PDB file of C-alpha atoms in Angstrom:
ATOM      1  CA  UNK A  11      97.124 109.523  83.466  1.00 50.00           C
ATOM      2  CA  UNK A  12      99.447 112.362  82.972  1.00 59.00           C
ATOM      3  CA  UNK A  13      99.617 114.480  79.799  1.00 71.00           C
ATOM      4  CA  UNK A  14     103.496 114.870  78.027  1.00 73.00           C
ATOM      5  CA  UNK A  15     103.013 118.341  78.674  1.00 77.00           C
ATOM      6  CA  UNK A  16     102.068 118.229  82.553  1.00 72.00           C
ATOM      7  CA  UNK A  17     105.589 116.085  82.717  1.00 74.00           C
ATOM      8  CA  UNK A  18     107.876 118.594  81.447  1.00 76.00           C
ATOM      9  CA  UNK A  19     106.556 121.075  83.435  1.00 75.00           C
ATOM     10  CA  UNK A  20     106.479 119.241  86.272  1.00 71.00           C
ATOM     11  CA  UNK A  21     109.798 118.138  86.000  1.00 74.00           C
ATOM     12  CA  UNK A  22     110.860 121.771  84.679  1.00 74.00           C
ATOM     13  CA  UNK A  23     110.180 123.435  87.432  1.00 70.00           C
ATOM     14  CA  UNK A  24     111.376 120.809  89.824  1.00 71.00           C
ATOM     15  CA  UNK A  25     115.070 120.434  88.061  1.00 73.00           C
ATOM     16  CA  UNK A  26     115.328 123.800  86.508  1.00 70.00           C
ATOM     17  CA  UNK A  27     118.652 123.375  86.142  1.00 72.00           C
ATOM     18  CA  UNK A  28     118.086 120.503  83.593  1.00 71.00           C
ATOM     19  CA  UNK A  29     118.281 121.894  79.965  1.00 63.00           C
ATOM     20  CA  UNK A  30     116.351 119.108  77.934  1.00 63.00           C
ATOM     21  CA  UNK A  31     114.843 119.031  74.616  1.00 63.00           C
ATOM     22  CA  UNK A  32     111.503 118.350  73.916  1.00 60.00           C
ATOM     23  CA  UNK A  33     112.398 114.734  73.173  1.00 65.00           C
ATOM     24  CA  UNK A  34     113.608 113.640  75.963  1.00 79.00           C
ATOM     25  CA  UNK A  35     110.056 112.638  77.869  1.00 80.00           C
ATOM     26  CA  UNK A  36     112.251 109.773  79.515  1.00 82.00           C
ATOM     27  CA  UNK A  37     114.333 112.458  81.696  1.00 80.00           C
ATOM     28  CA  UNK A  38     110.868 113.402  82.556  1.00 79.00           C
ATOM     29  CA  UNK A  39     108.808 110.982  83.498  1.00 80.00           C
ATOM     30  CA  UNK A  40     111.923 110.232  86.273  1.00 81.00           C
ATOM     31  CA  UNK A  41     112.065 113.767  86.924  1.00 78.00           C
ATOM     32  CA  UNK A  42     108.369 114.201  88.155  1.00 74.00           C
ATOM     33  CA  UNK A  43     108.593 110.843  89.790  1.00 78.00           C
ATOM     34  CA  UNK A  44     111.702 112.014  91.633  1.00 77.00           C
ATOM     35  CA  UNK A  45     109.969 115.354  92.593  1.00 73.00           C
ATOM     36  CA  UNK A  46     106.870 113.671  93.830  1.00 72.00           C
ATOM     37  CA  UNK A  47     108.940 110.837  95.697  1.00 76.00           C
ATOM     38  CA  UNK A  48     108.816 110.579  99.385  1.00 74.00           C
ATOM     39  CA  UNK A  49     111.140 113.229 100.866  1.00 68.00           C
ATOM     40  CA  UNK A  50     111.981 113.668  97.306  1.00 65.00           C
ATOM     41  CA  UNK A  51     112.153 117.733  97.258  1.00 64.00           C
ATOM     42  CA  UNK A  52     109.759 120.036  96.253  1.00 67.00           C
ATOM     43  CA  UNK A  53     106.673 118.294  94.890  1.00 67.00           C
ATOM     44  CA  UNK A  54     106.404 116.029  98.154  1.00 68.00           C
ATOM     45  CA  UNK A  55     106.588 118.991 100.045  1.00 70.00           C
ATOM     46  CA  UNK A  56     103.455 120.214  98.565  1.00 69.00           C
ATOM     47  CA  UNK A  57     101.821 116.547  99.408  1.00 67.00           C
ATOM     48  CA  UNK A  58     102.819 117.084 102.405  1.00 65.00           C
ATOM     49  CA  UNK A  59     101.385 120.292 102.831  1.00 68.00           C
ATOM     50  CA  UNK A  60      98.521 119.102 101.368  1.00 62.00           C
ATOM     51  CA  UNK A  61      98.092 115.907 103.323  1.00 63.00           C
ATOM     52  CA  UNK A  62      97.525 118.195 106.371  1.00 61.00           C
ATOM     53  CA  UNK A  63      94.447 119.628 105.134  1.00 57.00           C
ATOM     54  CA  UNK A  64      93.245 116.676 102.784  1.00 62.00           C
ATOM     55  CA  UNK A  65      94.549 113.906 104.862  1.00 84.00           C
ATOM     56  CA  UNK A  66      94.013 109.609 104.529  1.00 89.00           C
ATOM     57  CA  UNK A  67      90.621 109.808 105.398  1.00 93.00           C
ATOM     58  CA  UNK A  68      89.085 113.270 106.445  1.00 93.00           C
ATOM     59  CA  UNK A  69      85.581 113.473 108.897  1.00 94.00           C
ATOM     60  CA  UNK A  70      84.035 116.396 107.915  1.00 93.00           C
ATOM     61  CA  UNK A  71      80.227 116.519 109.751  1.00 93.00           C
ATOM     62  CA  UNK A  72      79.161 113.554 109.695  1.00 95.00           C
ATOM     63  CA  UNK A  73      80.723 112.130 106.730  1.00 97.00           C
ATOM     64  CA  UNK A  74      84.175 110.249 105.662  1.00 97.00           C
ATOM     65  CA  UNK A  75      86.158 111.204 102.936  1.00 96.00           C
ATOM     66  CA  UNK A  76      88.478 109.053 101.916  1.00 96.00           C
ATOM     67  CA  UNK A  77      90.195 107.954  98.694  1.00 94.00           C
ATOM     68  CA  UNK A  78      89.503 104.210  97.853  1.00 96.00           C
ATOM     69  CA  UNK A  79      87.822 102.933 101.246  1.00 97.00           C
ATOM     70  CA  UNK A  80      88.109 102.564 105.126  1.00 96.00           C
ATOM     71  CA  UNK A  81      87.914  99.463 107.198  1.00 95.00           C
ATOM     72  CA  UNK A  82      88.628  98.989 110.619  1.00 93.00           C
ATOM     73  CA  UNK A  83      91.295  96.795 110.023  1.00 92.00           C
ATOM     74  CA  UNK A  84      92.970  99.203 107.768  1.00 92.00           C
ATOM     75  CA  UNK A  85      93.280 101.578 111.528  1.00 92.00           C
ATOM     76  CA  UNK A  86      95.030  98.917 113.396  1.00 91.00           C
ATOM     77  CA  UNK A  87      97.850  97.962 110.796  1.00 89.00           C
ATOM     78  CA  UNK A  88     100.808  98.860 111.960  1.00 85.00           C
ATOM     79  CA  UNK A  89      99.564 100.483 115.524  1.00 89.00           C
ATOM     80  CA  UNK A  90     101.854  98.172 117.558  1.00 87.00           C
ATOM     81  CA  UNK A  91     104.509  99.130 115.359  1.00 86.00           C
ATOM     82  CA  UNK A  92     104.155 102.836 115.087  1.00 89.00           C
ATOM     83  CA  UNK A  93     103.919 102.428 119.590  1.00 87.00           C
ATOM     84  CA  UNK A  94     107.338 101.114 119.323  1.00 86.00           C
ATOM     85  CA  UNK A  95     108.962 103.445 117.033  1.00 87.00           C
ATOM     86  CA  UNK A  96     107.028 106.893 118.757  1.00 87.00           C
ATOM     87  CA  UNK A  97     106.295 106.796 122.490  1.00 86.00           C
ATOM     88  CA  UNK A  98     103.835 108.675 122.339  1.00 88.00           C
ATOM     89  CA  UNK A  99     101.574 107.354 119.463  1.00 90.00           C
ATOM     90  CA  UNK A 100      97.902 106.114 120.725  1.00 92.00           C
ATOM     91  CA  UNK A 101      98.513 102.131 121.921  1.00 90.00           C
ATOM     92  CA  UNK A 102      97.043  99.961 119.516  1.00 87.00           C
ATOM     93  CA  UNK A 103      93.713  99.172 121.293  1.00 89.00           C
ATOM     94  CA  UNK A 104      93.083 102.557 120.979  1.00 92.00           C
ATOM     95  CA  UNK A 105      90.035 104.623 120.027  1.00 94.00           C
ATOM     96  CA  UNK A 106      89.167 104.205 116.662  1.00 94.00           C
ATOM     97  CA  UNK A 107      89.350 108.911 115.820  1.00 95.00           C
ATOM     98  CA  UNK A 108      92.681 108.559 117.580  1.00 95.00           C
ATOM     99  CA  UNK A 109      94.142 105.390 115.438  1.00 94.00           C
ATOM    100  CA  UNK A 110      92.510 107.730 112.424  1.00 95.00           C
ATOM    101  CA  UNK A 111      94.543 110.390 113.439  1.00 93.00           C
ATOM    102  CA  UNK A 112      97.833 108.729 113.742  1.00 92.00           C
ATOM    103  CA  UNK A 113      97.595 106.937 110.639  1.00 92.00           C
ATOM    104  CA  UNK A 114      96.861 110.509 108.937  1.00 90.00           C
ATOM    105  CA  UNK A 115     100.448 111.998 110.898  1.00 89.00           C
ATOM    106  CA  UNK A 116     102.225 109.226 109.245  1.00 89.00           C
ATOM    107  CA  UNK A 117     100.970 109.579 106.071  1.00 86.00           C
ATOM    108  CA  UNK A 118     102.110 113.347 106.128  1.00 83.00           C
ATOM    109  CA  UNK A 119     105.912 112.128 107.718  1.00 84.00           C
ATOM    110  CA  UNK A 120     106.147 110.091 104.954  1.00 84.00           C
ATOM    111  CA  UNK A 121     106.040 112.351 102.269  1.00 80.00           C
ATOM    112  CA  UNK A 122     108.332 114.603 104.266  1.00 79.00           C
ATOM    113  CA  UNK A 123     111.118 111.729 103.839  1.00 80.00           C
ATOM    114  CA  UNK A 124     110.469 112.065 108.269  1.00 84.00           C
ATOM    115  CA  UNK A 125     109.343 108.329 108.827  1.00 85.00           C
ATOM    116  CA  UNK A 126     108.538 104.423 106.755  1.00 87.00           C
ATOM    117  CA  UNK A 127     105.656 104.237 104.574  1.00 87.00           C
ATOM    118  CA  UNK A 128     102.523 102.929 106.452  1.00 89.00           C
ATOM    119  CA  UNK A 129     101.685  99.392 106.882  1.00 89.00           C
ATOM    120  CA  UNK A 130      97.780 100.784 106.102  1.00 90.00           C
ATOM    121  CA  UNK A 131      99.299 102.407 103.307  1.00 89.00           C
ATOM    122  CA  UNK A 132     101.001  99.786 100.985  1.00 89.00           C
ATOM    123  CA  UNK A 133      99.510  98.976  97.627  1.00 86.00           C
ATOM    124  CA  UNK A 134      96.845  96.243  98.848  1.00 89.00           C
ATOM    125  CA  UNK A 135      93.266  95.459  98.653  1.00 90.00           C
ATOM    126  CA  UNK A 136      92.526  96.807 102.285  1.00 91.00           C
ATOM    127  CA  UNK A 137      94.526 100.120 102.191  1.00 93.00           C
ATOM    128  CA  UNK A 138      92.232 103.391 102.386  1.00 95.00           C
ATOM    129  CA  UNK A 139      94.193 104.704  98.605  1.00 92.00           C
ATOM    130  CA  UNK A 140      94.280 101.332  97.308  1.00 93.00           C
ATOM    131  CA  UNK A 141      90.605 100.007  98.309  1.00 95.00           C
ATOM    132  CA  UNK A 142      87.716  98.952  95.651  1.00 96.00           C
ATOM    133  CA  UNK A 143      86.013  97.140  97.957  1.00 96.00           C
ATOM    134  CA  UNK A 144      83.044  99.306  97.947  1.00 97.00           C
ATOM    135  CA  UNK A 145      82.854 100.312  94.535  1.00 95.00           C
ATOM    136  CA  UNK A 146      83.853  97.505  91.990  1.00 93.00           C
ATOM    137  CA  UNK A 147      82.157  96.765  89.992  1.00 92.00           C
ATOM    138  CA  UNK A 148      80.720 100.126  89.133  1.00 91.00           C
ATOM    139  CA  UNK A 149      77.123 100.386  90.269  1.00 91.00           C
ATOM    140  CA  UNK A 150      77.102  97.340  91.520  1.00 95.00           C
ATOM    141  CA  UNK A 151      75.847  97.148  94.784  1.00 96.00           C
ATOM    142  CA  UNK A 152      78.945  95.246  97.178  1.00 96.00           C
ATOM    143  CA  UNK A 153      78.382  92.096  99.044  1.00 96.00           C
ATOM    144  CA  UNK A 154      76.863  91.759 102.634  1.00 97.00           C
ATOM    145  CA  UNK A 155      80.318  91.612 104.205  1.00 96.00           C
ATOM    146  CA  UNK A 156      81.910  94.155 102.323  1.00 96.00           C
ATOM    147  CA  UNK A 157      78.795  96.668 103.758  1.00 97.00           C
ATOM    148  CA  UNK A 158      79.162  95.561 107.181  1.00 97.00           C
ATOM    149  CA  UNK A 159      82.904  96.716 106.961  1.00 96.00           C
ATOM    150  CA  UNK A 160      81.660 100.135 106.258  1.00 97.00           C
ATOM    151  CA  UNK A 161      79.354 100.225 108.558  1.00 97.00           C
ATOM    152  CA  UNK A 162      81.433  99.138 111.331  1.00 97.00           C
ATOM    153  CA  UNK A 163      84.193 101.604 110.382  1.00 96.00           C
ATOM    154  CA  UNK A 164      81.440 104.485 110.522  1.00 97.00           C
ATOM    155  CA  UNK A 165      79.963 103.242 113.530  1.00 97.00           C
ATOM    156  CA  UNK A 166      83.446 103.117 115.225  1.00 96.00           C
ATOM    157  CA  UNK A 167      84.233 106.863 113.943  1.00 97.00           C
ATOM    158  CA  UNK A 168      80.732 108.053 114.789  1.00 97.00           C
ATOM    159  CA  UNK A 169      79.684 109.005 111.718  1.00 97.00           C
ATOM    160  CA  UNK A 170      76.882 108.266 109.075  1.00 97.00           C
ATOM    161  CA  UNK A 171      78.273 107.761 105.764  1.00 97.00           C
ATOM    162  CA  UNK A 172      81.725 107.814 103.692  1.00 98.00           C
ATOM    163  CA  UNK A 173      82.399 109.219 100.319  1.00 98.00           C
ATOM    164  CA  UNK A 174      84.884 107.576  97.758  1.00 97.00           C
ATOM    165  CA  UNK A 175      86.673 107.665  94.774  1.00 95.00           C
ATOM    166  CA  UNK A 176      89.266 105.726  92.929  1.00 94.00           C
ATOM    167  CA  UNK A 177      87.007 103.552  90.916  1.00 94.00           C
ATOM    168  CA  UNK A 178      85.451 105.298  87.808  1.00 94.00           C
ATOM    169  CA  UNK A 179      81.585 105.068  87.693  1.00 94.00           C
ATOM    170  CA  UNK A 180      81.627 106.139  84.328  1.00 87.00           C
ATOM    171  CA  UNK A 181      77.941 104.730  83.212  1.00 86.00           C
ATOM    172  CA  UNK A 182      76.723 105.163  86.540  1.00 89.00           C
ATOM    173  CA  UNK A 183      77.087 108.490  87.686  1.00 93.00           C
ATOM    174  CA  UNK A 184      77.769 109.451  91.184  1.00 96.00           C
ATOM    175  CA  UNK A 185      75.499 106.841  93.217  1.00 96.00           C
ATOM    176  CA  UNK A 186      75.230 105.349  96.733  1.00 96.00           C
ATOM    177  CA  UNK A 187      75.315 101.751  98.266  1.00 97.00           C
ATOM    178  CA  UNK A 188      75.346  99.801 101.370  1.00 97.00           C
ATOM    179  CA  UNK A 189      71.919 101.325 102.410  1.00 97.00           C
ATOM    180  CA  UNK A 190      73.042 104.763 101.914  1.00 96.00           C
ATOM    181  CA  UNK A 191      76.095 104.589 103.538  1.00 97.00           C
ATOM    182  CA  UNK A 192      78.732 104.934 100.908  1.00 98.00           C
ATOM    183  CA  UNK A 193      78.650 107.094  98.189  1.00 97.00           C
ATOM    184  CA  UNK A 194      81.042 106.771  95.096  1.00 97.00           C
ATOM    185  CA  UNK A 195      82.069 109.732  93.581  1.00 96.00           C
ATOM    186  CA  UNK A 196      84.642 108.790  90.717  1.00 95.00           C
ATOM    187  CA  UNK A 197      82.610 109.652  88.036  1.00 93.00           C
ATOM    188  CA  UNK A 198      85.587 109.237  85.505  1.00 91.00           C
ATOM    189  CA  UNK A 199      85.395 112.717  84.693  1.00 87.00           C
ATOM    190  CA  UNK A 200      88.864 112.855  82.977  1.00 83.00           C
ATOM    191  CA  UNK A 201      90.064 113.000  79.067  1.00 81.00           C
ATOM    192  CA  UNK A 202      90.994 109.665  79.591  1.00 82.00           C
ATOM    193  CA  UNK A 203      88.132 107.901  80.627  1.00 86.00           C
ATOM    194  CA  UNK A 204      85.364 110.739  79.024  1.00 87.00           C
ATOM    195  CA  UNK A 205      82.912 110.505  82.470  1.00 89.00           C
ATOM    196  CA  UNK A 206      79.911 112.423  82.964  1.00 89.00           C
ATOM    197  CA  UNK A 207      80.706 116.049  85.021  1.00 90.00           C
ATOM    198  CA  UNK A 208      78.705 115.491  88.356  1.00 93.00           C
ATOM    199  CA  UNK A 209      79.100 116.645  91.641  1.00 92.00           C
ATOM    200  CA  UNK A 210      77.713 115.198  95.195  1.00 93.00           C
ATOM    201  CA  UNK A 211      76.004 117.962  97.690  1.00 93.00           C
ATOM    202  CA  UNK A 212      75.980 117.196 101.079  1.00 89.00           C
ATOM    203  CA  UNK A 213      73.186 118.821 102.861  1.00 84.00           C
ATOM    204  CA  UNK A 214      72.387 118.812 106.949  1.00 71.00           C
TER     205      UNK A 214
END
């Protein structure tokens, strides 16, 4: 959800050269899109930039951070590929931190225009950006299965619990499932949606 105004000025300061009236939100809406495209100029620059520090999925301690959800299965898309297109990229049987890390490098070429979007990466259930799977519906605690993907992703990482977003929790407030394990953090905070301000504290 983008505002009219965060458009223009989006697209302003990405195609300065552009001399638009106020009307014409069409110009910008392709603007910003253009700016924020994959090797698109100045706006994926600063994803890219920003994918080095806030990468795919992000261990910090002994958590996960990562945008929709990780599974296992989400590391090994696209390994075998990525070996044949960069020599030295981890082989796909690889450990699970070094598969992490690779997938994170390719996000970031990506958004420099430098390589193909990744398999983990396309707008499907399983992707890390695009995953629900551990907190639709909100509240509601996920099935069996579902857990045991999270916990075997943790387990593989070494680490005790992952922390999402993506799905709004709006009547729910920031809560935890799968014994503890995941915590969802989308509280829906935005105009659009009206969500309760919370934020999660992670303590040693």
């Amino acid at each position: 959800f983008v505002s009219r105004a965060a458009c223009f000025a989006a697209a302003a300061a990405c195609e300065p050269d552009r001399v638009k009236t106020s009307r014409d939100l069409e110009w910008a809406i392709k603007a910003r899109e253009r700016a924020f495209a994959p090797g698109g100029g100045r706006g994926a620059a600063m994803l890219a930039d920003l994918c080095g520090d806030a990468p795919v999925a992000l261990p910090l301690g002994d958590a996960l951070f990562v945008h929709g959800g990780l599974s296992t299965t989400a590391l090994y898309v696209g390994a075998a590929a990525r070996r044949k297109r960069l020599a030295d990229a981890p082989r796909a049987d690889a450990e699970p931190p070094e598969l992490l890390d690779a997938l994170n490098a390719d996000a970031k070429a990506w958004l420099r225009g430098d390589g193909p979007l990744p398999a983990a990466l396309t707008a499907n259930a399983g992707s890390p950006v695009w995953s629900r799977a551990y907190s639709h519906p909100a509240g509601a605690e996920p099935s069996a299965a579902r857990c045991g993907d999270a916990t075997k992703a943790l387990d593989a990482l070494g680490l005790r619990k992952m922390v999402v977003g993506h799905t709004p929790q709006i009547n729910s407030g920031i809560n935890d499932c799968c014994g503890g394990r995941v915590y969802r953090i989308d509280t829906g905070l935005s105009r659009s949606y009206g969500g309760p301000r919370q934020c999660l504290e992670l303590t040693e």
